[in-house]
GROMACS .gro file of C-alpha atoms in nm:
model
  341
    1MET     CA    1  -8.860  10.886 -16.610
    2PRO     CA    2  -8.896  10.514 -16.588
    3ASN     CA    3  -8.797  10.492 -16.948
    4ASN     CA    4  -8.495  10.701 -16.878
    5LYS     CA    5  -8.400  10.480 -16.587
    6ARG     CA    6  -8.427  10.173 -16.804
    7LYS     CA    7  -8.222  10.342 -17.067
    8ASN     CA    8  -7.969  10.438 -16.809
    9GLN     CA    9  -7.965  10.088 -16.683
   10GLY     CA   10  -7.933   9.959 -17.035
   11ASN     CA   11  -7.655  10.201 -17.092
   12LYS     CA   12  -7.496  10.089 -16.772
   13ASN     CA   13  -7.524   9.732 -16.888
   14LYS     CA   14  -7.360   9.827 -17.211
   15GLU     CA   15  -7.069  10.017 -17.052
   16VAL     CA   16  -6.723   9.940 -17.182
   17THR     CA   17  -6.532   9.716 -16.946
   18MET     CA   18  -6.153   9.804 -16.969
   19LYS     CA   19  -5.851   9.691 -16.785
   20PRO     CA   20  -5.601   9.934 -16.654
   21SER     CA   21  -5.390  10.106 -16.919
   22ASN     CA   22  -5.076   9.933 -16.799
   23GLU     CA   23  -5.221   9.592 -16.887
   24LYS     CA   24  -5.167   9.470 -17.246
   25ASP     CA   25  -5.491   9.272 -17.298
   26THR     CA   26  -5.753   9.562 -17.262
   27THR     CA   27  -6.104   9.446 -17.368
   28ILE     CA   28  -6.319   9.691 -17.566
   29GLN     CA   29  -6.691   9.613 -17.611
   30ASP     CA   30  -6.867   9.669 -17.938
   31TYR     CA   31  -7.120   9.951 -17.944
   32GLU     CA   32  -7.396  10.008 -18.200
   33ASP     CA   33  -7.495  10.349 -18.329
   34ASP     CA   34  -7.818  10.355 -18.134
   35ASP     CA   35  -7.637  10.272 -17.817
   36ILE     CA   36  -7.383  10.550 -17.874
   37GLU     CA   37  -7.664  10.804 -17.924
   38GLU     CA   38  -7.829  10.702 -17.598
   39MET     CA   39  -7.498  10.730 -17.405
   40GLN     CA   40  -7.439  11.026 -17.185
   41GLU     CA   41  -7.160  11.270 -17.237
   42ALA     CA   42  -6.947  11.126 -16.960
   43ASP     CA   43  -6.975  10.785 -17.109
   44LEU     CA   44  -6.883  10.921 -17.448
   45LYS     CA   45  -6.577  11.087 -17.311
   46LYS     CA   46  -6.485  10.770 -17.138
   47LEU     CA   47  -6.534  10.576 -17.461
   48ILE     CA   48  -6.325  10.830 -17.657
   49ARG     CA   49  -6.045  10.803 -17.403
   50THR     CA   50  -6.066  10.426 -17.431
   51LEU     CA   51  -6.056  10.442 -17.811
   52ARG     CA   52  -5.764  10.684 -17.808
   53SER     CA   53  -5.581  10.463 -17.565
   54SER     CA   54  -5.650  10.160 -17.785
   55GLN     CA   55  -5.540  10.351 -18.092
   56LYS     CA   56  -5.216  10.446 -17.913
   57GLN     CA   57  -5.161  10.086 -17.814
   58ILE     CA   58  -5.231   9.974 -18.171
   59LEU     CA   59  -4.984  10.230 -18.301
   60GLU     CA   60  -4.720  10.119 -18.052
   61LEU     CA   61  -4.793   9.758 -18.139
   62GLN     CA   62  -4.770   9.843 -18.508
   63LYS     CA   63  -4.442  10.022 -18.450
   64SER     CA   64  -4.314   9.734 -18.248
   65LEU     CA   65  -4.415   9.493 -18.520
   66MET     CA   66  -4.248   9.712 -18.783
   67ASP     CA   67  -3.933   9.721 -18.574
   68LYS     CA   68  -3.942   9.348 -18.539
   69ILE     CA   69  -4.003   9.310 -18.910
   70GLU     CA   70  -3.714   9.546 -18.983
   71ASN     CA   71  -3.491   9.356 -18.740
   72LEU     CA   72  -3.598   9.028 -18.890
   73SER     CA   73  -3.527   9.173 -19.237
   74ARG     CA   74  -3.179   9.284 -19.126
   75GLU     CA   75  -3.112   8.952 -18.962
   76ASN     CA   76  -3.237   8.780 -19.276
   77GLU     CA   77  -3.000   8.992 -19.484
   78ILE     CA   78  -2.718   8.914 -19.249
   79LEU     CA   79  -2.802   8.548 -19.266
   80ARG     CA   80  -2.817   8.566 -19.643
   81ARG     CA   81  -2.478   8.738 -19.657
   82ASN     CA   82  -2.343   8.486 -19.410
   83GLN     CA   83  -2.482   8.203 -19.619
   84ASN     CA   84  -2.320   8.349 -19.928
   85GLU     CA   85  -1.994   8.400 -19.744
   86THR     CA   86  -2.019   8.051 -19.598
   87LYS     CA   87  -2.094   7.918 -19.945
   88GLN     CA   88  -1.791   8.100 -20.080
   89LEU     CA   89  -1.579   7.973 -19.792
   90VAL     CA   90  -1.707   7.623 -19.850
   91GLN     CA   91  -1.627   7.654 -20.220
   92GLN     CA   92  -1.281   7.791 -20.135
   93GLU     CA   93  -1.223   7.520 -19.879
   94THR     CA   94  -1.347   7.265 -20.126
   95GLY     CA   95  -1.101   7.404 -20.380
   96ILE     CA   96  -0.823   7.398 -20.123
   97VAL     CA   97  -0.914   7.045 -20.021
   98THR     CA   98  -0.908   6.947 -20.389
   99GLU     CA   99  -0.570   7.115 -20.434
  100VAL     CA  100  -0.436   6.950 -20.116
  101LYS     CA  101  -0.570   6.618 -20.232
  102ASN     CA  102  -0.406   6.668 -20.572
  103SER     CA  103  -0.085   6.774 -20.399
  104ILE     CA  104  -0.099   6.466 -20.175
  105ASP     CA  105  -0.156   6.245 -20.479
  106GLN     CA  106   0.144   6.411 -20.650
  107MET     CA  107   0.352   6.367 -20.335
  108LYS     CA  108   0.249   6.004 -20.313
  109ASN     CA  109   0.347   5.957 -20.678
  110THR     CA  110   0.673   6.140 -20.618
  111ILE     CA  111   0.748   5.939 -20.304
  112GLU     CA  112   0.665   5.618 -20.485
  113SER     CA  113   0.894   5.721 -20.768
  114LEU     CA  114   1.168   5.819 -20.526
  115THR     CA  115   1.118   5.487 -20.337
  116ASN     CA  116   1.160   5.299 -20.661
  117ARG     CA  117   1.469   5.502 -20.746
  118MET     CA  118   1.607   5.446 -20.396
  119GLY     CA  119   1.547   5.075 -20.436
  120GLU     CA  120   1.728   5.077 -20.768
  121ALA     CA  121   2.008   5.291 -20.617
  122GLU     CA  122   2.038   5.053 -20.320
  123GLU     CA  123   2.060   4.761 -20.559
  124ARG     CA  124   2.331   4.938 -20.758
  125ILE     CA  125   2.515   5.031 -20.438
  126SER     CA  126   2.487   4.674 -20.318
  127ASP     CA  127   2.625   4.555 -20.653
  128LEU     CA  128   2.906   4.811 -20.633
  129GLU     CA  129   2.981   4.711 -20.275
  130ASP     CA  130   2.990   4.346 -20.380
  131ARG     CA  131   3.219   4.436 -20.667
  132GLU     CA  132   3.434   4.651 -20.439
  133GLN     CA  133   3.455   4.371 -20.187
  134GLU     CA  134   3.549   4.129 -20.463
  135ARG     CA  135   3.807   4.381 -20.587
  136ILE     CA  136   3.946   4.420 -20.237
  137GLN     CA  137   3.963   4.048 -20.194
  138SER     CA  138   4.119   4.013 -20.533
  139ASP     CA  139   4.372   4.287 -20.448
  140GLN     CA  140   4.445   4.117 -20.117
  141ARG     CA  141   4.500   3.789 -20.295
  142LYS     CA  142   4.722   3.963 -20.548
  143GLU     CA  143   4.917   4.137 -20.268
  144GLU     CA  144   4.952   3.804 -20.092
  145GLU     CA  145   5.064   3.644 -20.416
  146ILE     CA  146   5.312   3.930 -20.469
  147ARG     CA  147   5.443   3.891 -20.116
  148ASN     CA  148   5.474   3.517 -20.170
  149LEU     CA  149   5.646   3.572 -20.503
  150LYS     CA  150   5.882   3.826 -20.348
  151HIS     CA  151   5.951   3.584 -20.063
  152ILE     CA  152   6.020   3.307 -20.315
  153ALA     CA  153   6.236   3.539 -20.522
  154ARG     CA  154   6.418   3.651 -20.207
  155ASN     CA  155   6.472   3.293 -20.098
  156LEU     CA  156   6.585   3.199 -20.449
  157GLN     CA  157   6.830   3.487 -20.463
  158ASP     CA  158   6.957   3.402 -20.113
  159THR     CA  159   6.993   3.037 -20.218
  160ILE     CA  160   7.187   3.139 -20.529
  161LYS     CA  161   7.400   3.380 -20.327
  162LYS     CA  162   7.446   3.146 -20.033
  163PRO     CA  163   7.792   3.012 -20.148
  164ASN     CA  164   7.910   3.371 -20.214
  165ILE     CA  165   8.147   3.585 -20.011
  166TRP     CA  166   8.166   3.962 -20.045
  167VAL     CA  167   8.509   4.122 -20.015
  168LEU     CA  168   8.480   4.488 -19.929
  169GLY     CA  169   8.758   4.746 -19.956
  170VAL     CA  170   8.971   4.596 -20.237
  171PRO     CA  171   9.106   4.892 -20.437
  172GLU     CA  172   9.008   4.915 -20.804
  173GLY     CA  173   9.270   4.776 -21.044
  174MET     CA  174   9.453   4.561 -20.786
  175GLU     CA  175   9.319   4.248 -20.964
  176ARG     CA  176   9.497   4.331 -21.292
  177GLU     CA  177   9.804   4.134 -21.193
  178LYS     CA  178   9.659   3.817 -21.047
  179GLY     CA  179   9.287   3.848 -21.115
  180LEU     CA  180   9.018   3.840 -20.849
  181GLU     CA  181   9.066   3.469 -20.780
  182GLY     CA  182   9.435   3.526 -20.723
  183LEU     CA  183   9.359   3.814 -20.488
  184PHE     CA  184   9.121   3.593 -20.291
  185SER     CA  185   9.393   3.330 -20.257
  186GLU     CA  186   9.626   3.602 -20.137
  187ILE     CA  187   9.368   3.710 -19.875
  188LEU     CA  188   9.342   3.353 -19.746
  189ALA     CA  189   9.718   3.318 -19.734
  190GLU     CA  190   9.768   3.646 -19.553
  191ASN     CA  191   9.490   3.602 -19.296
  192PHE     CA  192   9.418   3.226 -19.275
  193PRO     CA  193   9.734   3.028 -19.352
  194GLY     CA  194   9.566   2.703 -19.260
  195LEU     CA  195   9.288   2.751 -19.516
  196GLU     CA  196   9.520   2.835 -19.806
  197LYS     CA  197   9.608   2.470 -19.862
  198ASP     CA  198   9.246   2.346 -19.822
  199ARG     CA  199   9.178   2.195 -20.160
  200GLU     CA  200   8.801   2.189 -20.097
  201ILE     CA  201   8.799   2.569 -20.118
  202LEU     CA  202   8.741   2.615 -20.488
  203VAL     CA  203   8.648   2.949 -20.644
  204GLN     CA  204   8.389   2.894 -20.914
  205GLU     CA  205   8.344   3.258 -21.011
  206ALA     CA  206   8.477   3.602 -20.913
  207HIS     CA  207   8.359   3.949 -21.021
  208ARG     CA  208   8.302   4.298 -20.902
  209THR     CA  209   7.956   4.452 -20.844
  210PRO     CA  210   7.802   4.661 -20.985
  211ASN     CA  211   7.924   4.577 -21.330
  212LYS     CA  212   7.990   4.941 -21.428
  213HIS     CA  213   8.238   5.135 -21.224
  214ASP     CA  214   8.114   5.479 -21.118
  215GLN     CA  215   8.407   5.723 -21.124
  216LYS     CA  216   8.227   5.938 -20.859
  217ARG     CA  217   8.214   5.648 -20.607
  218ALA     CA  218   8.435   5.717 -20.307
  219SER     CA  219   8.469   5.347 -20.226
  220PRO     CA  220   8.567   5.064 -20.464
  221ARG     CA  221   8.317   4.818 -20.593
  222HIS     CA  222   8.265   4.501 -20.392
  223VAL     CA  223   8.422   4.175 -20.503
  224VAL     CA  224   8.190   3.874 -20.517
  225ILE     CA  225   8.357   3.534 -20.473
  226LYS     CA  226   8.144   3.230 -20.547
  227LEU     CA  227   8.271   2.912 -20.375
  228SER     CA  228   8.193   2.554 -20.455
  229THR     CA  229   8.017   2.478 -20.127
  230VAL     CA  230   7.832   2.669 -19.859
  231LYS     CA  231   8.024   2.479 -19.596
  232ARG     CA  232   8.360   2.629 -19.707
  233LYS     CA  233   8.206   2.979 -19.717
  234GLU     CA  234   8.077   2.941 -19.357
  235LYS     CA  235   8.420   2.819 -19.247
  236ILE     CA  236   8.597   3.118 -19.398
  237LEU     CA  237   8.347   3.366 -19.246
  238LYS     CA  238   8.380   3.197 -18.903
  239CYS     CA  239   8.760   3.239 -18.923
  240ALA     CA  240   8.710   3.604 -19.024
  241ARG     CA  241   8.483   3.669 -18.723
  242GLU     CA  242   8.740   3.509 -18.493
  243LYS     CA  243   9.030   3.707 -18.638
  244ARG     CA  244   8.824   4.028 -18.659
  245GLN     CA  245   9.097   4.223 -18.841
  246ILE     CA  246   9.128   4.114 -19.209
  247THR     CA  247   9.392   4.279 -19.437
  248LEU     CA  248   9.511   4.271 -19.793
  249ARG     CA  249   9.875   4.382 -19.834
  250GLY     CA  250   9.836   4.586 -19.518
  251PRO     CA  251   9.513   4.792 -19.550
  252PRO     CA  252   9.204   4.649 -19.378
  253ILE     CA  253   8.923   4.483 -19.578
  254ARG     CA  254   8.605   4.303 -19.483
  255LEU     CA  255   8.461   3.961 -19.563
  256THR     CA  256   8.084   3.914 -19.542
  257ALA     CA  257   7.812   3.691 -19.678
  258ASP     CA  258   7.627   3.778 -20.002
  259PHE     CA  259   7.250   3.839 -19.960
  260SER     CA  260   6.961   3.969 -20.165
  261SER     CA  261   6.884   4.340 -20.118
  262GLU     CA  262   6.572   4.260 -19.911
  263THR     CA  263   6.760   4.026 -19.681
  264LEU     CA  264   7.046   4.270 -19.654
  265GLN     CA  265   6.802   4.546 -19.548
  266ALA     CA  266   6.641   4.313 -19.294
  267ARG     CA  267   6.985   4.231 -19.149
  268ARG     CA  268   7.073   4.604 -19.131
  269GLU     CA  269   6.759   4.673 -18.928
  270TRP     CA  270   6.899   4.456 -18.646
  271ARG     CA  271   7.226   4.654 -18.621
  272ASP     CA  272   7.127   4.910 -18.358
  273ILE     CA  273   6.962   4.648 -18.140
  274ALA     CA  274   7.261   4.417 -18.181
  275GLN     CA  275   7.497   4.703 -18.083
  276VAL     CA  276   7.311   4.766 -17.754
  277LEU     CA  277   7.307   4.393 -17.678
  278ARG     CA  278   7.679   4.374 -17.751
  279GLU     CA  279   7.751   4.663 -17.511
  280ASN     CA  280   7.563   4.467 -17.239
  281ASN     CA  281   7.754   4.139 -17.309
  282CYS     CA  282   7.450   3.956 -17.453
  283GLN     CA  283   7.661   3.804 -17.735
  284PRO     CA  284   7.431   3.905 -18.022
  285ARG     CA  285   7.458   3.743 -18.366
  286ILE     CA  286   7.266   3.801 -18.689
  287LEU     CA  287   7.194   3.455 -18.827
  288TYR     CA  288   7.110   3.350 -19.181
  289PRO     CA  289   6.918   3.496 -19.344
  290ALA     CA  290   6.807   3.777 -19.112
  291ARG     CA  291   6.747   3.650 -18.759
  292LEU     CA  292   6.872   3.800 -18.435
  293SER     CA  293   7.020   3.569 -18.174
  294PHE     CA  294   7.151   3.665 -17.827
  295VAL     CA  295   7.194   3.526 -17.475
  296ASN     CA  296   6.941   3.621 -17.209
  297GLU     CA  297   6.949   3.478 -16.853
  298GLY     CA  298   7.176   3.197 -16.975
  299GLU     CA  299   6.954   3.098 -17.265
  300ILE     CA  300   7.005   3.160 -17.637
  301LYS     CA  301   6.701   3.342 -17.784
  302THR     CA  302   6.640   3.379 -18.159
  303PHE     CA  303   6.389   3.611 -18.327
  304HIS     CA  304   6.298   3.649 -18.693
  305SER     CA  305   6.097   3.976 -18.652
  306LYS     CA  306   6.100   4.282 -18.427
  307GLN     CA  307   5.742   4.223 -18.327
  308LYS     CA  308   5.832   3.890 -18.171
  309LEU     CA  309   6.127   4.057 -18.001
  310LYS     CA  310   5.903   4.331 -17.856
  311GLU     CA  311   5.660   4.067 -17.724
  312PHE     CA  312   5.944   3.885 -17.553
  313VAL     CA  313   6.104   4.203 -17.417
  314ALA     CA  314   5.766   4.302 -17.256
  315THR     CA  315   5.804   3.998 -17.026
  316ARG     CA  316   6.162   4.078 -16.924
  317PRO     CA  317   6.186   4.405 -16.724
  318ALA     CA  318   6.570   4.417 -16.732
  319LEU     CA  319   6.579   4.358 -17.107
  320GLN     CA  320   6.297   4.603 -17.156
  321LYS     CA  321   6.493   4.875 -16.974
  322MET     CA  322   6.802   4.788 -17.180
  323LEU     CA  323   6.630   4.809 -17.519
  324LYS     CA  324   6.371   5.080 -17.435
  325ASP     CA  325   6.541   5.363 -17.622
  326VAL     CA  326   6.645   5.169 -17.932
  327LEU     CA  327   6.300   5.003 -17.973
  328HIS     CA  328   6.128   5.340 -17.929
  329THR     CA  329   6.361   5.489 -18.196
  330GLU     CA  330   6.282   5.200 -18.428
  331THR     CA  331   5.905   5.258 -18.378
  332GLN     CA  332   5.944   5.626 -18.465
  333LYS     CA  333   6.142   5.540 -18.779
  334HIS     CA  334   5.873   5.306 -18.899
  335GLY     CA  335   5.606   5.570 -18.821
  336HIS     CA  336   5.790   5.830 -19.035
  337GLN     CA  337   5.830   5.584 -19.316
  338TYR     CA  338   5.454   5.507 -19.303
  339GLU     CA  339   5.369   5.880 -19.313
  340ARG     CA  340   5.596   5.932 -19.619
  341ARG     CA  341   5.416   5.651 -19.796
   0.00000   0.00000   0.00000
């Protein structure tokens, strides 16, 4: 019995110390074969239960480890695929970046080329503008020269025509008997008896104009009488203005100065204005070569252009009211002429 008690005590000393099954770190003691043989049945059952529990925990741990390994394997595969995809994306992005860089380089080259072309085009445009400006200035100088030449030619023609008198309304063929000079002497005798005997009135030349008679013309050609001096011409025209009614063998005729076509047109442009002034007792006169003269507020005013007249009229309300319609009509006429041009 004592031996059995010692054995039992030894067995008790060699019992397996285990933690509760819900704890993960269960401790299992190592047993030798001799110890197992000496153990009682209850202890063996307890040991078997402990071993089974440990085996179950090992299996669960193994399963958990396998699951973790499988998860890690899947994650690794996913990472590998992601790495491959990332690598492909990086390669694609690298290719795109390379293409973009090449495109940018091409755009830079294109922009540089366009910039150079634009610079060349601007230089050409600048040259063309300079040439155009020079051409405009040259044309302006030419136009100014042409105007000056026309003005000189007009003055020259007016100077040449200054001693001339036009006789209007002399029937064709009437000069066959006495000639044009004889007819002019007859006009002086019939209308200005005092001038007939004036020996200073000498006719240097007499002819009709135009040179060729147009059979379809309703009125006869004008007779041009060239006198020796301008003074005699002015005297005759002054007498004609005073007499107003000039005749030749009864029918009325007209005596007027001879002007160039430009001066004649300029004088005609004053007619409507002069008529309105005459109706208002302003005593208008068209002076040589084409100036308008009239009396306003007791003073004689003379104008060589309509622009100057308009500027003066703008400062005289009464005169402005008088000439409002005729000046407006003249402005409209010039506007229509400009549109036709």
